[in-house]
Coordinates of C-alpha atoms in Angstrom, one line a residue:
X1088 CA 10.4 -48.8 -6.7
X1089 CA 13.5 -49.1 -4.2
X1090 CA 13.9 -47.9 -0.6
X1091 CA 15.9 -45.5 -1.6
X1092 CA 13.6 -43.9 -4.5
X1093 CA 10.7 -44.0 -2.5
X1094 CA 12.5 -42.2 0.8
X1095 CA 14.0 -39.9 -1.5
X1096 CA 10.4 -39.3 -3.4
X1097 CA 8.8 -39.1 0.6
X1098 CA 11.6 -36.6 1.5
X1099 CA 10.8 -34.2 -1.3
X1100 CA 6.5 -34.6 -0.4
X1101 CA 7.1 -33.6 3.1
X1102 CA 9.8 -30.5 2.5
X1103 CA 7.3 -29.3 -0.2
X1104 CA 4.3 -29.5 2.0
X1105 CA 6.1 -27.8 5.2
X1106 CA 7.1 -25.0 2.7
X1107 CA 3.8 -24.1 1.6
X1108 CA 3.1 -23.6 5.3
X1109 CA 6.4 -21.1 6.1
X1110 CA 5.4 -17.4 6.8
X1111 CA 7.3 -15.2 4.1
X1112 CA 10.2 -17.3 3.2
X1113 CA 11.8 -18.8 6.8
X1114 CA 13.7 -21.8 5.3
X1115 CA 12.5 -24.7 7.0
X1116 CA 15.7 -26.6 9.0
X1117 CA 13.7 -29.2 10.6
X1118 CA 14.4 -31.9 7.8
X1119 CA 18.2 -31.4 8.2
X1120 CA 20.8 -32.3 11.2
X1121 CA 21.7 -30.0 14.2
X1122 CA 25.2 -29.2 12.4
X1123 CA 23.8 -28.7 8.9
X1124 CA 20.9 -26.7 11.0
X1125 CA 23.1 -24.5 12.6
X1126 CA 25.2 -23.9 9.5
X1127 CA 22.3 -22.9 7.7
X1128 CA 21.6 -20.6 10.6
X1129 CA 24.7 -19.2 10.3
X1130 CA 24.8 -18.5 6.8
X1131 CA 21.5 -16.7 6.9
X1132 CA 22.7 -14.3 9.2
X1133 CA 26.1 -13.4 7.1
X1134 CA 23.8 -12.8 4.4
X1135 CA 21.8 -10.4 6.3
X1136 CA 24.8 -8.5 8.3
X1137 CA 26.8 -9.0 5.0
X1138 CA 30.1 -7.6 5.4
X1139 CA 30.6 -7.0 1.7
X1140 CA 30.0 -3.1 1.4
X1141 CA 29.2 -3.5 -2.3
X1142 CA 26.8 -5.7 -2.0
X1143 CA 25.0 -3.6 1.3
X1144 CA 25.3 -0.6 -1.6
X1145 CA 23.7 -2.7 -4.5
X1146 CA 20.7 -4.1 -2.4
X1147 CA 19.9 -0.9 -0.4
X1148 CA 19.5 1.3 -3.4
X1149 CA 15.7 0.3 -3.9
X1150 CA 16.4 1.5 -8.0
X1151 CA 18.6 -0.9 -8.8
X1152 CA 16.9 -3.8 -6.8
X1153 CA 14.0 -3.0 -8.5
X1154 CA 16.0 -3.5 -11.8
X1155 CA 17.0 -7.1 -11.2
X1156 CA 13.9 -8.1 -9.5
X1157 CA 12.0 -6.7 -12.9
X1158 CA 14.5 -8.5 -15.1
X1159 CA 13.8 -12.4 -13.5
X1160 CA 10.8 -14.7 -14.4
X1161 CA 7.9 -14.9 -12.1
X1162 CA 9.3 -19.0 -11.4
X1163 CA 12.3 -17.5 -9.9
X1164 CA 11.1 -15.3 -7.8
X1165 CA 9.5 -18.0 -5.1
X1166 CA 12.8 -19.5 -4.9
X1167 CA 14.6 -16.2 -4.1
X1168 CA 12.3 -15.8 -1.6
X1169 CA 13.4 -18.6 0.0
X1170 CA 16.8 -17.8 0.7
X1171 CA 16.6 -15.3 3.8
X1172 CA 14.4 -13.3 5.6
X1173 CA 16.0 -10.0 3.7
X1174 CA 15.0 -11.1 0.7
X1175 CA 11.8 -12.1 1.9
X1176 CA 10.7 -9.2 2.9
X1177 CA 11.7 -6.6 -0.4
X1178 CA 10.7 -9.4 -3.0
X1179 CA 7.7 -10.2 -1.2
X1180 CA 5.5 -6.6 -2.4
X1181 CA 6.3 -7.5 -5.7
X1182 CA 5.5 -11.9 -5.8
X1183 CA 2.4 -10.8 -4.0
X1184 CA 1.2 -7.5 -5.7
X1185 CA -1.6 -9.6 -8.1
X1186 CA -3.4 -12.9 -6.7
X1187 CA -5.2 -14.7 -9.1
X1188 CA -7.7 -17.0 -7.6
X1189 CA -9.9 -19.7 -10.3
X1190 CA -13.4 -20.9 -8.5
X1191 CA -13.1 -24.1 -7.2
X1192 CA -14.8 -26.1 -4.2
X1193 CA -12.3 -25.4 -1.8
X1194 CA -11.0 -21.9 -3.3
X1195 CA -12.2 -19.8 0.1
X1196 CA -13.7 -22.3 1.9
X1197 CA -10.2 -24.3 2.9
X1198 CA -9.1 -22.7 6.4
X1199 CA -5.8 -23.3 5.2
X1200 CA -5.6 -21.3 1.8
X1201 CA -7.4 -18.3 3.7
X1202 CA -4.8 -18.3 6.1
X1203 CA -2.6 -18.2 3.4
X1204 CA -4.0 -15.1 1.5
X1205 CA -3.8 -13.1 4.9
X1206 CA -0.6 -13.8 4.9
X1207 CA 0.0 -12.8 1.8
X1208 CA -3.2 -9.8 1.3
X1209 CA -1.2 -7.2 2.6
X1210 CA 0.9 -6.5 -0.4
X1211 CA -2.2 -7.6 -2.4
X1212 CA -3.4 -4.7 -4.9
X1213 CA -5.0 -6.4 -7.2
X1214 CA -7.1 -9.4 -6.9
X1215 CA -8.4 -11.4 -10.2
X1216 CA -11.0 -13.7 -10.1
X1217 CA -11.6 -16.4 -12.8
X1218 CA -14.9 -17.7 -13.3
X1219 CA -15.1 -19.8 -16.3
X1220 CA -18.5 -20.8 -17.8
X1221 CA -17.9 -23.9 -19.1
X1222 CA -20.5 -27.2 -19.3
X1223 CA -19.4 -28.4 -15.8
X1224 CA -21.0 -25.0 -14.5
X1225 CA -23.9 -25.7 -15.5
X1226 CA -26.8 -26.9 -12.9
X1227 CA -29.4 -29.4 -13.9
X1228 CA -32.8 -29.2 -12.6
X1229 CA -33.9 -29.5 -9.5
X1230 CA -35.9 -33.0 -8.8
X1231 CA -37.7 -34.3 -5.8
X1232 CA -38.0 -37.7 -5.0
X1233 CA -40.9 -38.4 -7.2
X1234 CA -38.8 -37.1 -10.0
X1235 CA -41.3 -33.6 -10.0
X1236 CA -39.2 -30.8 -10.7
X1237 CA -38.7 -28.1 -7.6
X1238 CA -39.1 -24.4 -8.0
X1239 CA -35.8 -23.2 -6.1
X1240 CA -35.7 -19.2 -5.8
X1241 CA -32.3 -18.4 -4.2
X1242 CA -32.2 -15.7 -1.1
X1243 CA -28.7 -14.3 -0.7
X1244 CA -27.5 -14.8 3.1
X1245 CA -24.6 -13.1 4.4
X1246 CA -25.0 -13.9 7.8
X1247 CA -21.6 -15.9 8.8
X1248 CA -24.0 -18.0 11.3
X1249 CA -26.4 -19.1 8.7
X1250 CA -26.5 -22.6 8.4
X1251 CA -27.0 -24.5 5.2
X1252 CA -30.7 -24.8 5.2
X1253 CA -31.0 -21.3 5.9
X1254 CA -29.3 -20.5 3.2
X1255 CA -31.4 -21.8 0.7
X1256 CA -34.9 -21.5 2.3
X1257 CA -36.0 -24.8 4.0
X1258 CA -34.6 -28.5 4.8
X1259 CA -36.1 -30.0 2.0
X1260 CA -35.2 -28.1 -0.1
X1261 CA -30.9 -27.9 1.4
X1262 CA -31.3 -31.5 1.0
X1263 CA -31.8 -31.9 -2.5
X1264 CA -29.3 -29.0 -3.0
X1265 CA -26.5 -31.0 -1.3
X1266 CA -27.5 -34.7 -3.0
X1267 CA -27.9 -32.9 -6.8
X1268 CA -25.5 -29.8 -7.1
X1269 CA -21.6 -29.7 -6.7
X1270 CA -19.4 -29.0 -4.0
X1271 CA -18.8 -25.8 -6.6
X1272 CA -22.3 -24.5 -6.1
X1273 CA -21.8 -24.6 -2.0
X1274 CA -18.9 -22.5 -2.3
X1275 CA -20.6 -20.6 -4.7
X1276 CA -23.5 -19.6 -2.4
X1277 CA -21.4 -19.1 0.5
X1278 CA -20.7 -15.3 0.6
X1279 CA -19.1 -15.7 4.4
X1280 CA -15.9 -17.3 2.3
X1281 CA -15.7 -14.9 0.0
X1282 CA -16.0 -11.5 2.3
X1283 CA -13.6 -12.6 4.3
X1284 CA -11.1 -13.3 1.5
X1285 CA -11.5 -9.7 0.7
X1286 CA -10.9 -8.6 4.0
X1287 CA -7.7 -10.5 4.4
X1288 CA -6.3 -7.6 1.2
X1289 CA -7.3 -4.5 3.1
X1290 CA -5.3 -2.5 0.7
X1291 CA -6.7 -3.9 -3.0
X1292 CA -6.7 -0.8 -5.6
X1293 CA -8.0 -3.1 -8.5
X1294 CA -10.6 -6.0 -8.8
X1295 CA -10.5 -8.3 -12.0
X1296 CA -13.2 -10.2 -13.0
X1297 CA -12.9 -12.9 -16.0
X1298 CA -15.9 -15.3 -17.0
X1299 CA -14.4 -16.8 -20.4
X1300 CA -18.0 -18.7 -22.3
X1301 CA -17.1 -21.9 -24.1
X1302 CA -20.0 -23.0 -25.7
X1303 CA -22.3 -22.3 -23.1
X1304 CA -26.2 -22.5 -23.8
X1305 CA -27.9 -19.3 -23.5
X1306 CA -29.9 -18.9 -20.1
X1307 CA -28.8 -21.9 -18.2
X1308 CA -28.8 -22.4 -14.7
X1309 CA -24.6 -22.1 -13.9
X1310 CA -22.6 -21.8 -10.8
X1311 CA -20.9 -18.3 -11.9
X1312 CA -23.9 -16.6 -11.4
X1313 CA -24.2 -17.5 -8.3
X1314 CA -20.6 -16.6 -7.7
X1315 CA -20.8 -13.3 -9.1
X1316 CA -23.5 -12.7 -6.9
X1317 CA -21.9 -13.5 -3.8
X1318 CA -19.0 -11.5 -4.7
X1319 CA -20.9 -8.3 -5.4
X1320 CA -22.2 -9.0 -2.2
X1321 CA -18.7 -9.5 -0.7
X1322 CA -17.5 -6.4 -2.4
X1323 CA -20.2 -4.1 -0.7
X1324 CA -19.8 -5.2 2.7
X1325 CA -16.0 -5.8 3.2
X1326 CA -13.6 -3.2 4.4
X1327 CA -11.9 -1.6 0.8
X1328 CA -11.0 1.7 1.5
X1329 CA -8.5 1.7 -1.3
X1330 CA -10.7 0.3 -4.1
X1331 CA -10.9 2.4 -7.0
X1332 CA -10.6 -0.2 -10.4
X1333 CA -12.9 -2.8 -11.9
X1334 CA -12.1 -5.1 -14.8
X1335 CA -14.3 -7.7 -16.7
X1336 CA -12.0 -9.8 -19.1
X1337 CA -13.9 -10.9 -20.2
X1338 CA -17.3 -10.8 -19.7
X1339 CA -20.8 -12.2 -20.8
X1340 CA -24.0 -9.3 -21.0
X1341 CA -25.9 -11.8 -18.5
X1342 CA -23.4 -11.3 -15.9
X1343 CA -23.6 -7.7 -15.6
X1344 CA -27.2 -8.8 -14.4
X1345 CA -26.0 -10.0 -11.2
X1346 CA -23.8 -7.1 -10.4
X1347 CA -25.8 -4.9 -10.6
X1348 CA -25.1 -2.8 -7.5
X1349 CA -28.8 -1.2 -6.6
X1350 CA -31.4 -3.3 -8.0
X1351 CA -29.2 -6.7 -7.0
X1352 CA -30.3 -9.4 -4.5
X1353 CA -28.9 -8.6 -1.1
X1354 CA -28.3 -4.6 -1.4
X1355 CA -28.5 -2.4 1.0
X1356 CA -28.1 1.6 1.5
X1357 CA -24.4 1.5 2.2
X1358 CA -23.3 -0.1 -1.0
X1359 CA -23.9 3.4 -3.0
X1360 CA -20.6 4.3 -0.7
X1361 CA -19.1 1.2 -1.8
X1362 CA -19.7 1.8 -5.4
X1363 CA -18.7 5.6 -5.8
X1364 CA -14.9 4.9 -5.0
X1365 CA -14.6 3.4 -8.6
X1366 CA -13.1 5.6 -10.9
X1367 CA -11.8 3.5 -13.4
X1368 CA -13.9 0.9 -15.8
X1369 CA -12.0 -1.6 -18.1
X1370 CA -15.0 -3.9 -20.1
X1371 CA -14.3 -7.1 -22.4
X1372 CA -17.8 -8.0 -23.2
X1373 CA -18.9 -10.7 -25.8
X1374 CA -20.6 -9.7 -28.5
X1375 CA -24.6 -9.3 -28.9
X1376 CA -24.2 -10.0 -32.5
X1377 CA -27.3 -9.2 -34.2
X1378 CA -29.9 -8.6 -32.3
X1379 CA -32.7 -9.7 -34.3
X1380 CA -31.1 -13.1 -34.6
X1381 CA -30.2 -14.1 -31.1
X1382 CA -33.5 -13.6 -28.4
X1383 CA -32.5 -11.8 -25.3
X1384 CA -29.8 -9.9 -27.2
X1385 CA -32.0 -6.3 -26.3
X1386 CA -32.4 -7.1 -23.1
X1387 CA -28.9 -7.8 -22.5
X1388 CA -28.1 -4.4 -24.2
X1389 CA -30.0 -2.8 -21.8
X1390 CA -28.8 -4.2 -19.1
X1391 CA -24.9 -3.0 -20.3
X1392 CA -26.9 0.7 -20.3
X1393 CA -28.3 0.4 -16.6
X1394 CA -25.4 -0.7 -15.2
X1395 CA -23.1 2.0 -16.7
X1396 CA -25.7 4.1 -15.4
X1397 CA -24.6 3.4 -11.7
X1398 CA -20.9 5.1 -12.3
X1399 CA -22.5 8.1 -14.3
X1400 CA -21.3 10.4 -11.5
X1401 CA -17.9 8.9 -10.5
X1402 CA -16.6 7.3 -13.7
X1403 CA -12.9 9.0 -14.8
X1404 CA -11.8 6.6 -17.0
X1405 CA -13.5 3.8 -19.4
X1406 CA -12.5 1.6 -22.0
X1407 CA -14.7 -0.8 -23.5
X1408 CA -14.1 -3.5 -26.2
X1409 CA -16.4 -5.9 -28.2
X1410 CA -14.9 -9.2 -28.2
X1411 CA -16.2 -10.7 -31.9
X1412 CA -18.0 -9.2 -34.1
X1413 CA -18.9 -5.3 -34.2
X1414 CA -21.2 -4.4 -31.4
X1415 CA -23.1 -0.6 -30.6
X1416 CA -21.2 1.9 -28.3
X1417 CA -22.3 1.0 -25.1
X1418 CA -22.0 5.5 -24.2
X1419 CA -24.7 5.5 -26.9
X1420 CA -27.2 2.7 -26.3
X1421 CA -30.1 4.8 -25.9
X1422 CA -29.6 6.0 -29.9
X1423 CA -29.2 2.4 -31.0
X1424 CA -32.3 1.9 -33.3
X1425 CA -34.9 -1.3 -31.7
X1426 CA -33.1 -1.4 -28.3
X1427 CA -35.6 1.3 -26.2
X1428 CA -39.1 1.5 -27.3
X1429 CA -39.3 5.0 -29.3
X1430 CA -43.1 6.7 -29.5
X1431 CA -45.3 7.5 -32.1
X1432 CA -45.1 11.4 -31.3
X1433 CA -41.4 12.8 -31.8
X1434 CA -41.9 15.1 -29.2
X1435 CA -42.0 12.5 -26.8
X1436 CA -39.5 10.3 -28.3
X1437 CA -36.9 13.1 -27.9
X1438 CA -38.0 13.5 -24.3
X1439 CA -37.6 9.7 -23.8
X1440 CA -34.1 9.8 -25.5
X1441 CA -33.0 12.3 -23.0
X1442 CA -33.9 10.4 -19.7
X1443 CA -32.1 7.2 -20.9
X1444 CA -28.9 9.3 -22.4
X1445 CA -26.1 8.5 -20.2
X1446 CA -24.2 11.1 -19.0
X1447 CA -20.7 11.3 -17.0
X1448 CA -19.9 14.1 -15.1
X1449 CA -16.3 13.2 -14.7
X1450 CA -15.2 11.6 -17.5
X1451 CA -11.9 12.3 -19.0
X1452 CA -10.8 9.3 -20.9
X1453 CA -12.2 6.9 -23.5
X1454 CA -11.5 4.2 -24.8
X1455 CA -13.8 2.2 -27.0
X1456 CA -12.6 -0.7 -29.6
X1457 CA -14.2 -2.9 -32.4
X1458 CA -17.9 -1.2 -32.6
X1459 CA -20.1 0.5 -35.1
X1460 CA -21.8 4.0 -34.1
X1461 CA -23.5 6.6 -36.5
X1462 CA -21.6 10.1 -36.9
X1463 CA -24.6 11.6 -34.7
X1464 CA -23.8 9.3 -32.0
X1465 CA -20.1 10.4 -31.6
X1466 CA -20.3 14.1 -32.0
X1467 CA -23.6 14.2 -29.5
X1468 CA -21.5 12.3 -27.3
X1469 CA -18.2 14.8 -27.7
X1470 CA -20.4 17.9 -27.4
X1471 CA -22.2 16.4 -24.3
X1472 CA -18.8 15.4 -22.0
X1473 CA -16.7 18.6 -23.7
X1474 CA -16.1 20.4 -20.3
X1475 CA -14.4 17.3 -19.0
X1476 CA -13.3 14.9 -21.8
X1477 CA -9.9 15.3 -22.5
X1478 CA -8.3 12.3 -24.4
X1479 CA -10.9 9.8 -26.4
X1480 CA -9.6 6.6 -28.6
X1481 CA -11.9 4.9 -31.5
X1482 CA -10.0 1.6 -32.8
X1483 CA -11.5 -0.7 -34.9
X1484 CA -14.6 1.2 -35.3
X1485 CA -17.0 1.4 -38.3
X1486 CA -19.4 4.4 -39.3
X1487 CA -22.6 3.2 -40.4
X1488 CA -23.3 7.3 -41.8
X1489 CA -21.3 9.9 -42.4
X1490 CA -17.5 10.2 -42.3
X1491 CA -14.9 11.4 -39.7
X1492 CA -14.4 15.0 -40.6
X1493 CA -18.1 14.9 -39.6
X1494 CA -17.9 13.2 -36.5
X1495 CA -15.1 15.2 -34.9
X1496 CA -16.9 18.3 -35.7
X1497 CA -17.4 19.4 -32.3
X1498 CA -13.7 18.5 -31.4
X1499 CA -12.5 21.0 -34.1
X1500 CA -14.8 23.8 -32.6
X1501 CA -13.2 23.3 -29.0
X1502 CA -9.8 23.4 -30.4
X1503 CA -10.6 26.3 -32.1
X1504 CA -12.1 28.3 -29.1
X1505 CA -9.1 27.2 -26.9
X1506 CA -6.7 29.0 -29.7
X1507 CA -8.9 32.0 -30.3
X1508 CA -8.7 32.6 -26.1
X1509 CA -4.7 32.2 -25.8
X1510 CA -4.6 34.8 -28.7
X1511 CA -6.5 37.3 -26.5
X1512 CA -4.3 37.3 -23.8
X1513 CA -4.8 40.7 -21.7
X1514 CA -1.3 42.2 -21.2
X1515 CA -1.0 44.9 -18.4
X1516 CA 2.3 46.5 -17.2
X1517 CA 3.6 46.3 -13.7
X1518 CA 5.1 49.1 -11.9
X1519 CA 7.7 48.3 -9.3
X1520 CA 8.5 51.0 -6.6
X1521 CA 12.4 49.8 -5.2
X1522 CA 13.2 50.6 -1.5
X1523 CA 16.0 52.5 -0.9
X1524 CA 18.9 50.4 0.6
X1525 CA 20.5 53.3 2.5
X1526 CA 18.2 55.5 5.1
X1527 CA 16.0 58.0 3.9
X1528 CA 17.4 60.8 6.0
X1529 CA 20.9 60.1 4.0
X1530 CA 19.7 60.5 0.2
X1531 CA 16.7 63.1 0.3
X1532 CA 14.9 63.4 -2.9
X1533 CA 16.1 65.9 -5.3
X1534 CA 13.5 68.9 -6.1
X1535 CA 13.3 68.5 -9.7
X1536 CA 10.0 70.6 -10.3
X1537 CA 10.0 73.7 -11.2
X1538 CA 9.4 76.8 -8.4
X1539 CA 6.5 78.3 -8.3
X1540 CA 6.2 81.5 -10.2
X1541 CA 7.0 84.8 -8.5
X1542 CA 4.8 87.6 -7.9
X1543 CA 5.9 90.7 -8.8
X1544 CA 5.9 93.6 -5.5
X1545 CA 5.6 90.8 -3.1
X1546 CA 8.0 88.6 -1.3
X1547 CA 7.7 85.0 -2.2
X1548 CA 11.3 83.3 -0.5
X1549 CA 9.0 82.0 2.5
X1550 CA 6.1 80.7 0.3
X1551 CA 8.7 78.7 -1.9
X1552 CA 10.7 77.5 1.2
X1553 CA 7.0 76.0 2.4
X1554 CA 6.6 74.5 -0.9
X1555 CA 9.6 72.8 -0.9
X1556 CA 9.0 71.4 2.8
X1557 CA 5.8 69.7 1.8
X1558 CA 7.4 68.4 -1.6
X1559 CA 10.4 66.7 0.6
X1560 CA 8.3 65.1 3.8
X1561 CA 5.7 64.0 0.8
X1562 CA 8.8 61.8 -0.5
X1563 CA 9.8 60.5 2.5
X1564 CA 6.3 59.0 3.2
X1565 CA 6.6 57.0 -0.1
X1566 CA 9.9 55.9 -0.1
X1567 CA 9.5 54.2 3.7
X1568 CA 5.7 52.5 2.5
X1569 CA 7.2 51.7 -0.9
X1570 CA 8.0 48.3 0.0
X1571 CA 4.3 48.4 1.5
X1572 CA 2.2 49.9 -1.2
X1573 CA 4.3 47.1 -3.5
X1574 CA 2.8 44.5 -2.0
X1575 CA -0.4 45.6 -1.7
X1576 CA -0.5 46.5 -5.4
X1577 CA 0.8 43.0 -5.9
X1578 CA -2.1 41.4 -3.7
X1579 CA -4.5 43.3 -6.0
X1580 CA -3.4 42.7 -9.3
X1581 CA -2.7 38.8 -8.7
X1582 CA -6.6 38.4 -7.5
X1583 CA -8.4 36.6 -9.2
X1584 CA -10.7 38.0 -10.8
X1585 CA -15.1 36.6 -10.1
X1586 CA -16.7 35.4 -13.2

């Protein structure tokens, strides 16, 4: 290589590293002269005081910026960001709105990329996490010295002054951890790292989790669970006021295991605050298959039923989708035939079935894709969540029993109730008592009823003239408290009424 091609090549190295260290887009003029720096300079700030009035028109109207930004590809906007600080700061929300962060040994460990996403974690709303579980993941056995195996039973510290033997229970132990296992499983175990990455987004809405399997044995020892425990841990015990979402996509049965956010390792009284901001659920799990085939498949069914458990009472929104073959609704696990263990009496077995139902109190939406439910399952489940279910979606799914018309039975007897109350409609007329716009003194009410009969032998003009006195201050009275009585009757009639 020439002087020139490798100048030229060192040139481009050292202008891409400095601008991975520029704060929102400042266009770095140390690798060019004081003239070219100061015309740079110069041109920066005509493109901020722009005197072009159309353009100050175009980019002001947030609408229409929104309409370009929207229109370019996600390569083009780092390089608009680079131009000025103006466009820094409006494309910024949008380059930085979802961070997707794959584990790695130096993913929140690296003092440099953490500065980064606090940079960055303010415009953050959602944060995805990939966690693949691929052959690399997975740990061998622990050996000693001798070439004995070592029983190593991991204790979740979250101490940010814990050192690396206290993390994992003695020095011998830590040693053999740091000789054998990856720099993967260190950042793994270190849940400092990761709850300080989630405070640097104080304003996250949405937390994505994916854990893609490729061909990875049942029950092995792997560094995503590890991960996923550290991050449930992170999750409980970071400051995210504004989390309300959770995603797995996808997901294997066994992770859910390590979630779990009351019987996990590490949990403490103040997660259940933590855990009853989600309102939304989105679940891409990998199929059981058939249970009798696969060992562990109940359990991990189970372990699906406890953990929706958890979100019974907060829960708004759900979708769930079996990714493979046909898998049991995971809203009607405790139905599935061979997954809880039913008694001999039926009494009891009814009882049982009623403890273990699952039951959300807020649910309004469902989504559930590529399952197989009986027709008992689904109507049990419509009649049970009818006061708040308002929109539910079936795709993919096949009835083992029974057919549709079936099934949606108790959907056709709410819609028929809700019809058969707007036809009973109680109609009740209003009566409206105008003010008079002129005085009352001015337009006196006409005597329209009839005088009072006269007696015959006796004088009656006083008697009607009293009459007619009470009849005309009587009139007066309601025409000034019209306006009054108006709105009281209003008041009244608008109540509503106790049920």
């Amino acid at each position: 290589m020439s002087d020139s091609g490798y100048s030229s090549a060192s040139r481009s190295t050292l202008s891409s590293a400095r601008s991975r260290d520029l704060l929102f887009g400042e266009i770095d003029t140390s690798i060019c002269g004081s003239a070219q720096s100061l015309r740079t300079n110069h041109s920066i700030s005509n493109l901020i005081l722009s005197s072009s009035s159309t353009f100050l028109r175009f980019w002001l109207v947030d609408n229409l910026r929104e309409k370009v930004l929207q229109s370019l590809d996600s390569e083009d906007l780092p390089n608009l960001r680079l131009v000025c600080h103006e466009f820094s700061e409006k494309i910024a929300p949008r380059l930085f709105r979802t961070v997707r962060v794959q584990l790695k040994a130096s993913s929140f460990t690296k003092p440099s990329r953490v500065e980064a996403l606090r940079r960055v974690g303010y415009y953050t709303r959602k944060f995805e996490v990939v966690l693949p579980r691929t052959q690399e993941a997975v740990l061998p056995p622990l050996v000693n010295e001798v070439g004995e195996e070592v029983d190593f039973n991991y204790h979740p510290n979250p101490s940010p002054k814990a050192t690396a033997f206290e993390r994992y229970g003695s020095v011998e132990t830590a040693e053999l951890l740091v000789k054998q296992y990856p720099p993967t499983f260190h950042s793994a175990t270190n849940i400092p790292s990761f709850i300080d990455a989630l405070n640097a987004m104080p304003f996250v809405s949405h937390i994505s989790l994916s854990c893609p399997s490729h061909e990875f044995p049942y029950g092995a020892r792997n560094t995503v669970d590890y991960a996923l425990i550290s991050l449930r841990i992170a999750m409980e015990r970071a400051s995210l006021p504004c989390l309300d979402t959770l995603s797995f996509t996808p997901i294997h049965p066994e992770g859910l295991l390590h979630l779990q956010p009351l019987l996990g390792a590490c949990s403490h009284p103040g997660s259940v605050r933590r855990w009853a901001q989600i309102r939304t659920m989105e679940i891409d799990m990998e199929s059981p298959g058939d249970m009798a085939g696969v060992p562990g498949r109940k359990d991990q069914l189970k372990t699906l039923h406890n953990y929706l458990r958890n979100f019974a009472t907060t829960l708004t929104r759900f979708r769930f989708r079996w990714q493979g073959p046909k898998g049991p609704v995971p809203l009607s696990i405790d139905s599935e035939p061979g997954v809880f263990a039913q008694s001999a009496k039926t009494h009891d077995a009814k009882s049982k079935s009623r403890k273990t139902a699952l039951k959300f109190t807020a649910l309004s939406h469902v989504n559930v894709e590529n399952a197989e439910v009986d027709v008992a399952q689904i109507s049990a489940f419509i009649d049970q969540h009818r006061r708040t279910l308002e929109e539910f979606k079936f795709e993919s799914i096949r009835l083992r029993t029974g057919d549709w018309d079936e099934a949606l039975l108790p959907f056709a007897k709410l819609q028929r109730k809700a019809k058969a109350k707007l036809r009973h409609e109680d109609v009740m007329e209003c009566p409206i008592i105008l003010s008079p716009d002129s005085k009352p003194s001015d337009t006196s009410p006409k005597d329209t009823s009839p005088p009072p009969p006269e007696v015959k032998g006796e004088r009656s003009t006083g008697l009607q003239k009293f009459f007619a006195k009470a009849r005309a201050s009587r009139a007066r009275e309601q025409l000034k408290g019209g306006s009054g009585h108006f709105r009281q009757f209003l008041r009244q009639s608008l109540a509503v009424p106790r049920r």
